[in-house]
Amino acid sequence: MRVHDRGDQIAREEESLSAQAAKSSRTRGRDMPEEEDFLRPCYQRDRDRILHCKSFRRLANKTQVFLAPEGDHYRTRLTHTLEVAQIARTISRALGLNEDLTEAIALGHDLGHTPFGHCGERALSRAMARYRGIDPESEQGRYLFRHNKQSVRLVEFLEKDGRGLNLTWEVRDGIFCHTGSQRAQTLEGRVVACADRIAYVCHDIDDAERAGLLTENDLPQRPRELLGDSSSERIDVMVRDICAGSAAAGDIRMSDDVWGAMMELRSFLFESLYTKGDAKEEEPKATRMIELLFDHLVNHLDEVPEEYLKHDSDHPDVQVADYVSGMTDRYAVRVFEDLMVPRSWKGVMARGR
C-alpha cells in the first residue's frame, strides 16, 4: 500500500474522467493564490472547506418547506443539501465527470439561504427595497436578495471572520448558477442545478404526504404515469433519463417528456404547497419577524455583530441582510424576542407558563 498524493489523483482524473469533465489541473484558480495541498486536489479542498464552515452547520436548523414542523423526519436545508449532493454525484459518476467538483458545488449551493425558507428570502428583499425607496413589488424590489448570490458572498467574503473560503472559480460559478437563472460554465455545475430540482420536487412531495397534506392520488396523472408513484421511483427515472440524454447530447439534458413531467409536478407544488395551504400557515408570522428584525437592526447597527460590518460600510442594508440571512430559524426567533419583547413582558410570560 502507498499514499496516493495530489499528483497521483490528478493523473487519475486525466486517465479516467471524460474529456468534457472539469479537471483539477485546468482550474481557473482562486482569487488569492495559495500553496497546493499535499494530498488533495483543489476541488477536494473546496469541498472540505465548505463542509467545515459555519454556514454549512447552520443549514441543520434552517427550514426547507415546513416551518416549525412537528416530527423528526421532515427535510431541513442540510438534509436537502445532502440529498442534492448524492443525486448529483450519481449523475456525475455515470457521465465520467468530476465528482469532487460536483460535490463541492452541491454542498455549497444553499449556504446563503435565509431562515424560514423562501419566505425569509422574500421578506429580506422587501425590507431592503423599502430601505432603498424601491417598490417592493417591482421586479427589482422582489429580487434584491437572492440566496444564490448570498451563497457566493458567504464563501468569498463573510466566512472565516470576513476572509472568505478562497474557493476555486468553478465552484463559485456552480453555486451562483444553481438556480437556473444562468447556466454554469462547467457540466458539473449544470448537474447540480438539475439535481437540486429533482431533489426538492421529489422530497417536498414526500414531506407533504408525511404531513397529510397530499396523497399520491392528488398528484397530476401524467407525471405519475411517466415518473412513478414514489419519490424513489421518480428520482430513479429522472436520474436515468438525464444520464442517457446527457451522454447523447454532450451536455446536461433531460428528455422533453421527463423534463415536462418534472416541471408539471413543480408547478403543482407551487400551486398547492409552496404558496398556500397548511404548510404555509406560519409564513405571515415568519415574514413579519424577518422584516421587523431588518427594520430594527438597520437603525441600530451597534447591535449587529462586528464580523458582519467588515464589508459594505456604505450599505447598512447589505450588512444587516448578511446577519439576518445567516440566522437559523430558532436563532432568528431568539434575537427577535430579545430585541422586540420588553423585559417586563418576558417576566410575565415566563411566570405564566
GROMACS .gro file of C-alpha atoms in nm:
model
  353
    1MET     CA    1   0.000   0.000   0.000
    2ARG     CA    2   0.122   0.352  -0.073
    3VAL     CA    3  -0.001   0.707  -0.035
    4HIS     CA    4  -0.169   0.846  -0.347
    5ASP     CA    5  -0.086   1.216  -0.328
    6ARG     CA    6  -0.237   1.507  -0.515
    7GLY     CA    7  -0.028   1.438  -0.825
    8ASP     CA    8  -0.145   1.077  -0.836
    9GLN     CA    9  -0.506   1.183  -0.806
   10ILE     CA   10  -0.474   1.447  -1.076
   11ALA     CA   11  -0.317   1.184  -1.305
   12ARG     CA   12  -0.609   0.953  -1.228
   13GLU     CA   13  -0.852   1.231  -1.328
   14GLU     CA   14  -0.673   1.269  -1.660
   15GLU     CA   15  -0.694   0.897  -1.726
   16SER     CA   16  -1.045   0.819  -1.607
   17LEU     CA   17  -1.266   1.125  -1.649
   18SER     CA   18  -1.448   1.233  -1.962
   19ALA     CA   19  -1.276   1.480  -2.192
   20GLN     CA   20  -1.553   1.727  -2.104
   21ALA     CA   21  -1.506   1.697  -1.728
   22ALA     CA   22  -1.363   1.989  -1.532
   23LYS     CA   23  -1.023   1.854  -1.428
   24SER     CA   24  -0.834   1.988  -1.130
   25SER     CA   25  -0.525   2.055  -1.339
   26ARG     CA   26  -0.718   2.302  -1.556
   27THR     CA   27  -0.894   2.507  -1.291
   28ARG     CA   28  -0.918   2.882  -1.339
   29GLY     CA   29  -0.787   2.902  -0.986
   30ARG     CA   30  -0.853   3.105  -0.674
   31ASP     CA   31  -0.871   3.481  -0.628
   32MET     CA   32  -0.581   3.454  -0.381
   33PRO     CA   33  -0.311   3.207  -0.491
   34GLU     CA   34  -0.202   2.962  -0.224
   35GLU     CA   35   0.023   2.663  -0.184
   36GLU     CA   36  -0.127   2.337  -0.303
   37ASP     CA   37  -0.220   2.063  -0.057
   38PHE     CA   38  -0.001   1.750  -0.048
   39LEU     CA   39  -0.293   1.505  -0.069
   40ARG     CA   40  -0.596   1.683  -0.207
   41PRO     CA   41  -0.657   1.838  -0.550
   42CYS     CA   42  -0.823   2.179  -0.547
   43TYR     CA   43  -1.188   2.070  -0.567
   44GLN     CA   44  -1.145   1.827  -0.279
   45ARG     CA   45  -1.007   2.113  -0.069
   46ASP     CA   46  -1.305   2.330  -0.164
   47ARG     CA   47  -1.548   2.054  -0.066
   48ASP     CA   48  -1.378   2.017   0.271
   49ARG     CA   49  -1.373   2.393   0.334
   50ILE     CA   50  -1.746   2.412   0.272
   51LEU     CA   51  -1.818   2.106   0.483
   52HIS     CA   52  -1.633   2.254   0.782
   53CYS     CA   53  -1.759   2.613   0.760
   54LYS     CA   54  -2.010   2.767   0.999
   55SER     CA   55  -2.268   2.840   0.730
   56PHE     CA   56  -2.287   2.471   0.642
   57ARG     CA   57  -2.353   2.371   1.002
   58ARG     CA   58  -2.631   2.626   1.031
   59LEU     CA   59  -2.822   2.457   0.750
   60ALA     CA   60  -2.928   2.191   1.000
   61ASN     CA   61  -3.163   2.441   1.162
   62LYS     CA   62  -3.294   2.621   0.856
   63THR     CA   63  -3.632   2.544   0.704
   64GLN     CA   64  -3.673   2.363   0.375
   65VAL     CA   65  -4.052   2.391   0.323
   66PHE     CA   66  -4.231   2.328   0.653
   67LEU     CA   67  -4.199   2.595   0.921
   68ALA     CA   68  -4.179   2.454   1.276
   69PRO     CA   69  -4.278   2.101   1.171
   70GLU     CA   70  -4.387   1.853   1.436
   71GLY     CA   71  -4.179   1.546   1.361
   72ASP     CA   72  -3.818   1.442   1.318
   73HIS     CA   73  -3.827   1.330   0.955
   74TYR     CA   74  -3.900   1.650   0.765
   75ARG     CA   75  -3.627   1.789   0.543
   76THR     CA   76  -3.412   2.079   0.653
   77ARG     CA   77  -3.174   2.278   0.434
   78LEU     CA   78  -2.897   2.044   0.545
   79THR     CA   79  -3.071   1.719   0.455
   80HIS     CA   80  -3.184   1.872   0.127
   81THR     CA   81  -2.823   1.970   0.055
   82LEU     CA   82  -2.700   1.618   0.125
   83GLU     CA   83  -2.969   1.470  -0.098
   84VAL     CA   84  -2.873   1.706  -0.381
   85ALA     CA   85  -2.509   1.604  -0.340
   86GLN     CA   86  -2.597   1.233  -0.356
   87ILE     CA   87  -2.809   1.270  -0.670
   88ALA     CA   88  -2.553   1.496  -0.837
   89ARG     CA   89  -2.263   1.263  -0.760
   90THR     CA   90  -2.454   0.966  -0.904
   91ILE     CA   91  -2.509   1.155  -1.229
   92SER     CA   92  -2.153   1.283  -1.245
   93ARG     CA   93  -2.002   0.941  -1.183
   94ALA     CA   94  -2.216   0.784  -1.455
   95LEU     CA   95  -2.109   1.054  -1.703
   96GLY     CA   96  -1.740   1.047  -1.613
   97LEU     CA   97  -1.747   1.399  -1.467
   98ASN     CA   98  -1.554   1.531  -1.169
   99GLU     CA   99  -1.731   1.411  -0.854
  100ASP     CA  100  -1.520   1.631  -0.626
  101LEU     CA  101  -1.624   1.947  -0.809
  102THR     CA  102  -1.986   1.829  -0.825
  103GLU     CA  103  -1.994   1.758  -0.453
  104ALA     CA  104  -1.833   2.090  -0.360
  105ILE     CA  105  -2.091   2.284  -0.562
  106ALA     CA  106  -2.378   2.078  -0.420
  107LEU     CA  107  -2.267   2.120  -0.059
  108GLY     CA  108  -2.230   2.496  -0.105
  109HIS     CA  109  -2.532   2.574  -0.319
  110ASP     CA  110  -2.770   2.674  -0.035
  111LEU     CA  111  -2.526   2.826   0.216
  112GLY     CA  112  -2.683   3.169   0.169
  113HIS     CA  113  -3.039   3.063   0.235
  114THR     CA  114  -3.232   3.262   0.492
  115PRO     CA  115  -3.417   3.135   0.797
  116PHE     CA  116  -3.773   3.023   0.722
  117GLY     CA  117  -3.701   2.915   0.367
  118HIS     CA  118  -3.806   3.117   0.065
  119CYS     CA  119  -4.047   3.332   0.265
  120GLY     CA  120  -3.744   3.465   0.455
  121GLU     CA  121  -3.574   3.537   0.124
  122ARG     CA  122  -3.877   3.729   0.000
  123ALA     CA  123  -3.907   3.917   0.329
  124LEU     CA  124  -3.546   4.034   0.315
  125SER     CA  125  -3.591   4.150  -0.044
  126ARG     CA  126  -3.897   4.354   0.051
  127ALA     CA  127  -3.728   4.504   0.355
  128MET     CA  128  -3.420   4.604   0.154
  129ALA     CA  129  -3.642   4.752  -0.118
  130ARG     CA  130  -3.828   4.971   0.129
  131TYR     CA  131  -3.499   5.086   0.280
  132ARG     CA  132  -3.376   5.189  -0.067
  133GLY     CA  133  -3.704   5.353  -0.167
  134ILE     CA  134  -3.782   5.088  -0.428
  135ASP     CA  135  -4.128   4.942  -0.481
  136PRO     CA  136  -4.111   4.603  -0.303
  137GLU     CA  137  -4.348   4.452  -0.561
  138SER     CA  138  -4.141   4.562  -0.860
  139GLU     CA  139  -3.911   4.313  -1.029
  140GLN     CA  140  -3.608   4.496  -0.891
  141GLY     CA  141  -3.757   4.503  -0.542
  142ARG     CA  142  -3.851   4.135  -0.539
  143TYR     CA  143  -3.502   4.021  -0.631
  144LEU     CA  144  -3.276   4.244  -0.422
  145PHE     CA  145  -3.183   3.948  -0.204
  146ARG     CA  146  -3.120   3.614  -0.374
  147HIS     CA  147  -2.986   3.314  -0.189
  148ASN     CA  148  -2.757   3.201  -0.473
  149LYS     CA  149  -2.580   3.539  -0.473
  150GLN     CA  150  -2.563   3.530  -0.095
  151SER     CA  151  -2.408   3.182  -0.104
  152VAL     CA  152  -2.127   3.319  -0.321
  153ARG     CA  153  -2.093   3.625  -0.099
  154LEU     CA  154  -2.051   3.399   0.203
  155VAL     CA  155  -1.770   3.194   0.053
  156GLU     CA  156  -1.597   3.499  -0.096
  157PHE     CA  157  -1.620   3.749   0.191
  158LEU     CA  158  -1.810   3.651   0.504
  159GLU     CA  159  -1.684   3.312   0.617
  160LYS     CA  160  -1.374   3.281   0.837
  161ASP     CA  161  -1.435   3.615   1.008
  162GLY     CA  162  -1.454   3.809   0.686
  163ARG     CA  163  -1.168   3.641   0.499
  164GLY     CA  164  -1.383   3.403   0.294
  165LEU     CA  165  -1.302   3.047   0.191
  166ASN     CA  166  -1.100   3.136  -0.121
  167LEU     CA  167  -1.272   2.871  -0.334
  168THR     CA  168  -1.190   2.798  -0.695
  169TRP     CA  169  -1.371   2.983  -0.972
  170GLU     CA  170  -1.552   2.670  -1.091
  171VAL     CA  171  -1.711   2.602  -0.751
  172ARG     CA  172  -1.827   2.962  -0.713
  173ASP     CA  173  -1.969   2.962  -1.067
  174GLY     CA  174  -2.165   2.643  -0.998
  175ILE     CA  175  -2.302   2.777  -0.670
  176PHE     CA  176  -2.416   3.101  -0.831
  177CYS     CA  177  -2.579   2.929  -1.129
  178HIS     CA  178  -2.762   2.651  -0.944
  179THR     CA  179  -3.099   2.830  -0.958
  180GLY     CA  180  -3.105   2.810  -1.338
  181SER     CA  181  -3.110   3.185  -1.395
  182GLN     CA  182  -2.778   3.132  -1.574
  183ARG     CA  183  -2.615   2.813  -1.696
  184ALA     CA  184  -2.298   2.710  -1.515
  185GLN     CA  185  -1.982   2.708  -1.721
  186THR     CA  186  -1.899   2.351  -1.616
  187LEU     CA  187  -2.102   2.039  -1.678
  188GLU     CA  188  -2.065   1.961  -1.308
  189GLY     CA  189  -2.239   2.288  -1.219
  190ARG     CA  190  -2.521   2.206  -1.460
  191VAL     CA  191  -2.558   1.864  -1.300
  192VAL     CA  192  -2.608   2.026  -0.958
  193ALA     CA  193  -2.873   2.262  -1.096
  194CYS     CA  194  -3.070   1.963  -1.227
  195ALA     CA  195  -3.011   1.757  -0.912
  196ASP     CA  196  -3.143   2.043  -0.700
  197ARG     CA  197  -3.474   2.042  -0.888
  198ILE     CA  198  -3.500   1.664  -0.879
  199ALA     CA  199  -3.437   1.660  -0.505
  200TYR     CA  200  -3.678   1.930  -0.397
  201VAL     CA  201  -3.962   1.823  -0.625
  202CYS     CA  202  -3.946   1.461  -0.512
  203HIS     CA  203  -3.870   1.518  -0.146
  204ASP     CA  204  -4.113   1.805  -0.094
  205ILE     CA  205  -4.389   1.573  -0.218
  206ASP     CA  206  -4.263   1.312   0.026
  207ASP     CA  207  -4.275   1.558   0.318
  208ALA     CA  208  -4.620   1.683   0.218
  209GLU     CA  209  -4.750   1.326   0.211
  210ARG     CA  210  -4.595   1.262   0.553
  211ALA     CA  211  -4.771   1.573   0.684
  212GLY     CA  212  -5.104   1.455   0.546
  213LEU     CA  213  -5.130   1.747   0.306
  214LEU     CA  214  -5.110   1.543  -0.013
  215THR     CA  215  -5.160   1.187  -0.131
  216GLU     CA  216  -5.025   1.021  -0.442
  217ASN     CA  217  -5.374   1.044  -0.593
  218ASP     CA  218  -5.361   1.424  -0.563
  219LEU     CA  219  -5.064   1.447  -0.799
  220PRO     CA  220  -5.119   1.515  -1.170
  221GLN     CA  221  -5.179   1.193  -1.358
  222ARG     CA  222  -4.936   1.237  -1.647
  223PRO     CA  223  -4.622   1.282  -1.431
  224ARG     CA  224  -4.724   0.983  -1.220
  225GLU     CA  225  -4.758   0.766  -1.529
  226LEU     CA  226  -4.421   0.877  -1.662
  227LEU     CA  227  -4.214   0.909  -1.344
  228GLY     CA  228  -4.368   0.664  -1.099
  229ASP     CA  229  -4.567   0.657  -0.776
  230SER     CA  230  -4.298   0.719  -0.515
  231SER     CA  231  -4.005   0.952  -0.455
  232SER     CA  232  -3.752   0.676  -0.511
  233GLU     CA  233  -3.913   0.576  -0.842
  234ARG     CA  234  -3.928   0.934  -0.961
  235ILE     CA  235  -3.565   1.003  -0.872
  236ASP     CA  236  -3.454   0.684  -1.044
  237VAL     CA  237  -3.642   0.765  -1.365
  238MET     CA  238  -3.512   1.122  -1.379
  239VAL     CA  239  -3.151   1.027  -1.300
  240ARG     CA  240  -3.151   0.755  -1.565
  241ASP     CA  241  -3.307   0.993  -1.816
  242ILE     CA  242  -3.059   1.273  -1.753
  243CYS     CA  243  -2.767   1.032  -1.782
  244ALA     CA  244  -2.892   0.895  -2.115
  245GLY     CA  245  -2.986   1.236  -2.253
  246SER     CA  246  -2.661   1.399  -2.147
  247ALA     CA  247  -2.445   1.123  -2.291
  248ALA     CA  248  -2.622   1.161  -2.625
  249ALA     CA  249  -2.616   1.542  -2.629
  250GLY     CA  250  -2.268   1.607  -2.490
  251ASP     CA  251  -2.432   1.846  -2.244
  252ILE     CA  252  -2.655   1.808  -1.941
  253ARG     CA  253  -3.001   1.731  -2.076
  254MET     CA  254  -3.327   1.563  -1.982
  255SER     CA  255  -3.563   1.434  -2.245
  256ASP     CA  256  -3.850   1.669  -2.322
  257ASP     CA  257  -4.108   1.428  -2.179
  258VAL     CA  258  -3.932   1.376  -1.845
  259TRP     CA  259  -3.842   1.744  -1.811
  260GLY     CA  260  -4.204   1.837  -1.881
  261ALA     CA  261  -4.329   1.588  -1.623
  262MET     CA  262  -4.092   1.721  -1.358
  263MET     CA  263  -4.189   2.081  -1.429
  264GLU     CA  264  -4.559   1.986  -1.414
  265LEU     CA  265  -4.500   1.845  -1.065
  266ARG     CA  266  -4.308   2.160  -0.973
  267SER     CA  267  -4.597   2.380  -1.090
  268PHE     CA  268  -4.839   2.165  -0.893
  269LEU     CA  269  -4.629   2.211  -0.579
  270PHE     CA  270  -4.621   2.588  -0.624
  271GLU     CA  271  -4.998   2.593  -0.661
  272SER     CA  272  -5.088   2.353  -0.381
  273LEU     CA  273  -4.799   2.363  -0.133
  274TYR     CA  274  -4.538   2.636  -0.168
  275THR     CA  275  -4.769   2.937  -0.182
  276LYS     CA  276  -5.075   2.835   0.017
  277GLY     CA  277  -5.226   2.568   0.238
  278ASP     CA  278  -5.142   2.433   0.579
  279ALA     CA  279  -4.769   2.417   0.507
  280LYS     CA  280  -4.768   2.797   0.482
  281GLU     CA  281  -4.985   2.888   0.781
  282GLU     CA  282  -4.683   3.011   0.980
  283GLU     CA  283  -4.543   3.215   0.692
  284PRO     CA  284  -4.705   3.552   0.777
  285LYS     CA  285  -4.551   3.538   1.125
  286ALA     CA  286  -4.209   3.444   0.992
  287THR     CA  287  -4.226   3.711   0.723
  288ARG     CA  288  -4.321   3.981   0.971
  289MET     CA  289  -4.046   3.869   1.207
  290ILE     CA  290  -3.776   3.897   0.939
  291GLU     CA  291  -3.899   4.239   0.827
  292LEU     CA  292  -3.913   4.375   1.182
  293LEU     CA  293  -3.567   4.237   1.257
  294PHE     CA  294  -3.429   4.408   0.949
  295ASP     CA  295  -3.603   4.740   1.023
  296HIS     CA  296  -3.473   4.743   1.380
  297LEU     CA  297  -3.115   4.640   1.302
  298VAL     CA  298  -3.066   4.872   1.007
  299ASN     CA  299  -3.129   5.158   1.250
  300HIS     CA  300  -2.921   5.003   1.530
  301LEU     CA  301  -2.603   4.878   1.364
  302ASP     CA  302  -2.436   4.865   1.705
  303GLU     CA  303  -2.646   4.553   1.767
  304VAL     CA  304  -2.507   4.379   1.457
  305PRO     CA  305  -2.201   4.158   1.530
  306GLU     CA  306  -1.873   4.312   1.419
  307GLU     CA  307  -1.799   4.032   1.173
  308TYR     CA  308  -2.089   4.148   0.954
  309LEU     CA  309  -1.972   4.510   0.948
  310LYS     CA  310  -1.636   4.449   0.781
  311HIS     CA  311  -1.776   4.483   0.428
  312ASP     CA  312  -2.010   4.728   0.251
  313SER     CA  313  -1.988   5.002   0.511
  314ASP     CA  314  -2.175   5.233   0.273
  315HIS     CA  315  -2.468   4.990   0.258
  316PRO     CA  316  -2.609   4.916   0.605
  317ASP     CA  317  -2.895   4.720   0.448
  318VAL     CA  318  -2.645   4.474   0.298
  319GLN     CA  319  -2.468   4.436   0.633
  320VAL     CA  320  -2.796   4.366   0.809
  321ALA     CA  321  -2.906   4.123   0.536
  322ASP     CA  322  -2.576   3.938   0.581
  323TYR     CA  323  -2.651   3.898   0.952
  324VAL     CA  324  -3.019   3.812   0.928
  325SER     CA  325  -2.983   3.571   0.637
  326GLY     CA  326  -2.720   3.376   0.827
  327MET     CA  327  -2.951   3.312   1.122
  328THR     CA  328  -3.110   2.975   1.184
  329ASP     CA  329  -3.485   2.968   1.237
  330ARG     CA  330  -3.459   2.937   1.614
  331TYR     CA  331  -3.183   3.196   1.645
  332ALA     CA  332  -3.394   3.445   1.449
  333VAL     CA  333  -3.681   3.384   1.693
  334ARG     CA  334  -3.449   3.433   1.990
  335VAL     CA  335  -3.298   3.756   1.857
  336PHE     CA  336  -3.645   3.884   1.771
  337GLU     CA  337  -3.766   3.817   2.125
  338ASP     CA  338  -3.457   3.979   2.276
  339LEU     CA  339  -3.500   4.291   2.065
  340MET     CA  340  -3.874   4.326   2.042
  341VAL     CA  341  -4.026   4.183   2.361
  342PRO     CA  342  -3.988   4.418   2.660
  343ARG     CA  343  -3.807   4.262   2.953
  344SER     CA  344  -4.102   4.326   3.181
  345TRP     CA  345  -4.323   4.124   2.946
  346LYS     CA  346  -4.072   3.839   2.940
  347GLY     CA  347  -4.103   3.802   3.314
  348VAL     CA  348  -4.481   3.791   3.292
  349MET     CA  349  -4.464   3.540   3.005
  350ALA     CA  350  -4.223   3.318   3.200
  351ARG     CA  351  -4.442   3.321   3.511
  352GLY     CA  352  -4.746   3.243   3.302
  353ARG     CA  353  -4.603   2.924   3.156
   0.00000   0.00000   0.00000
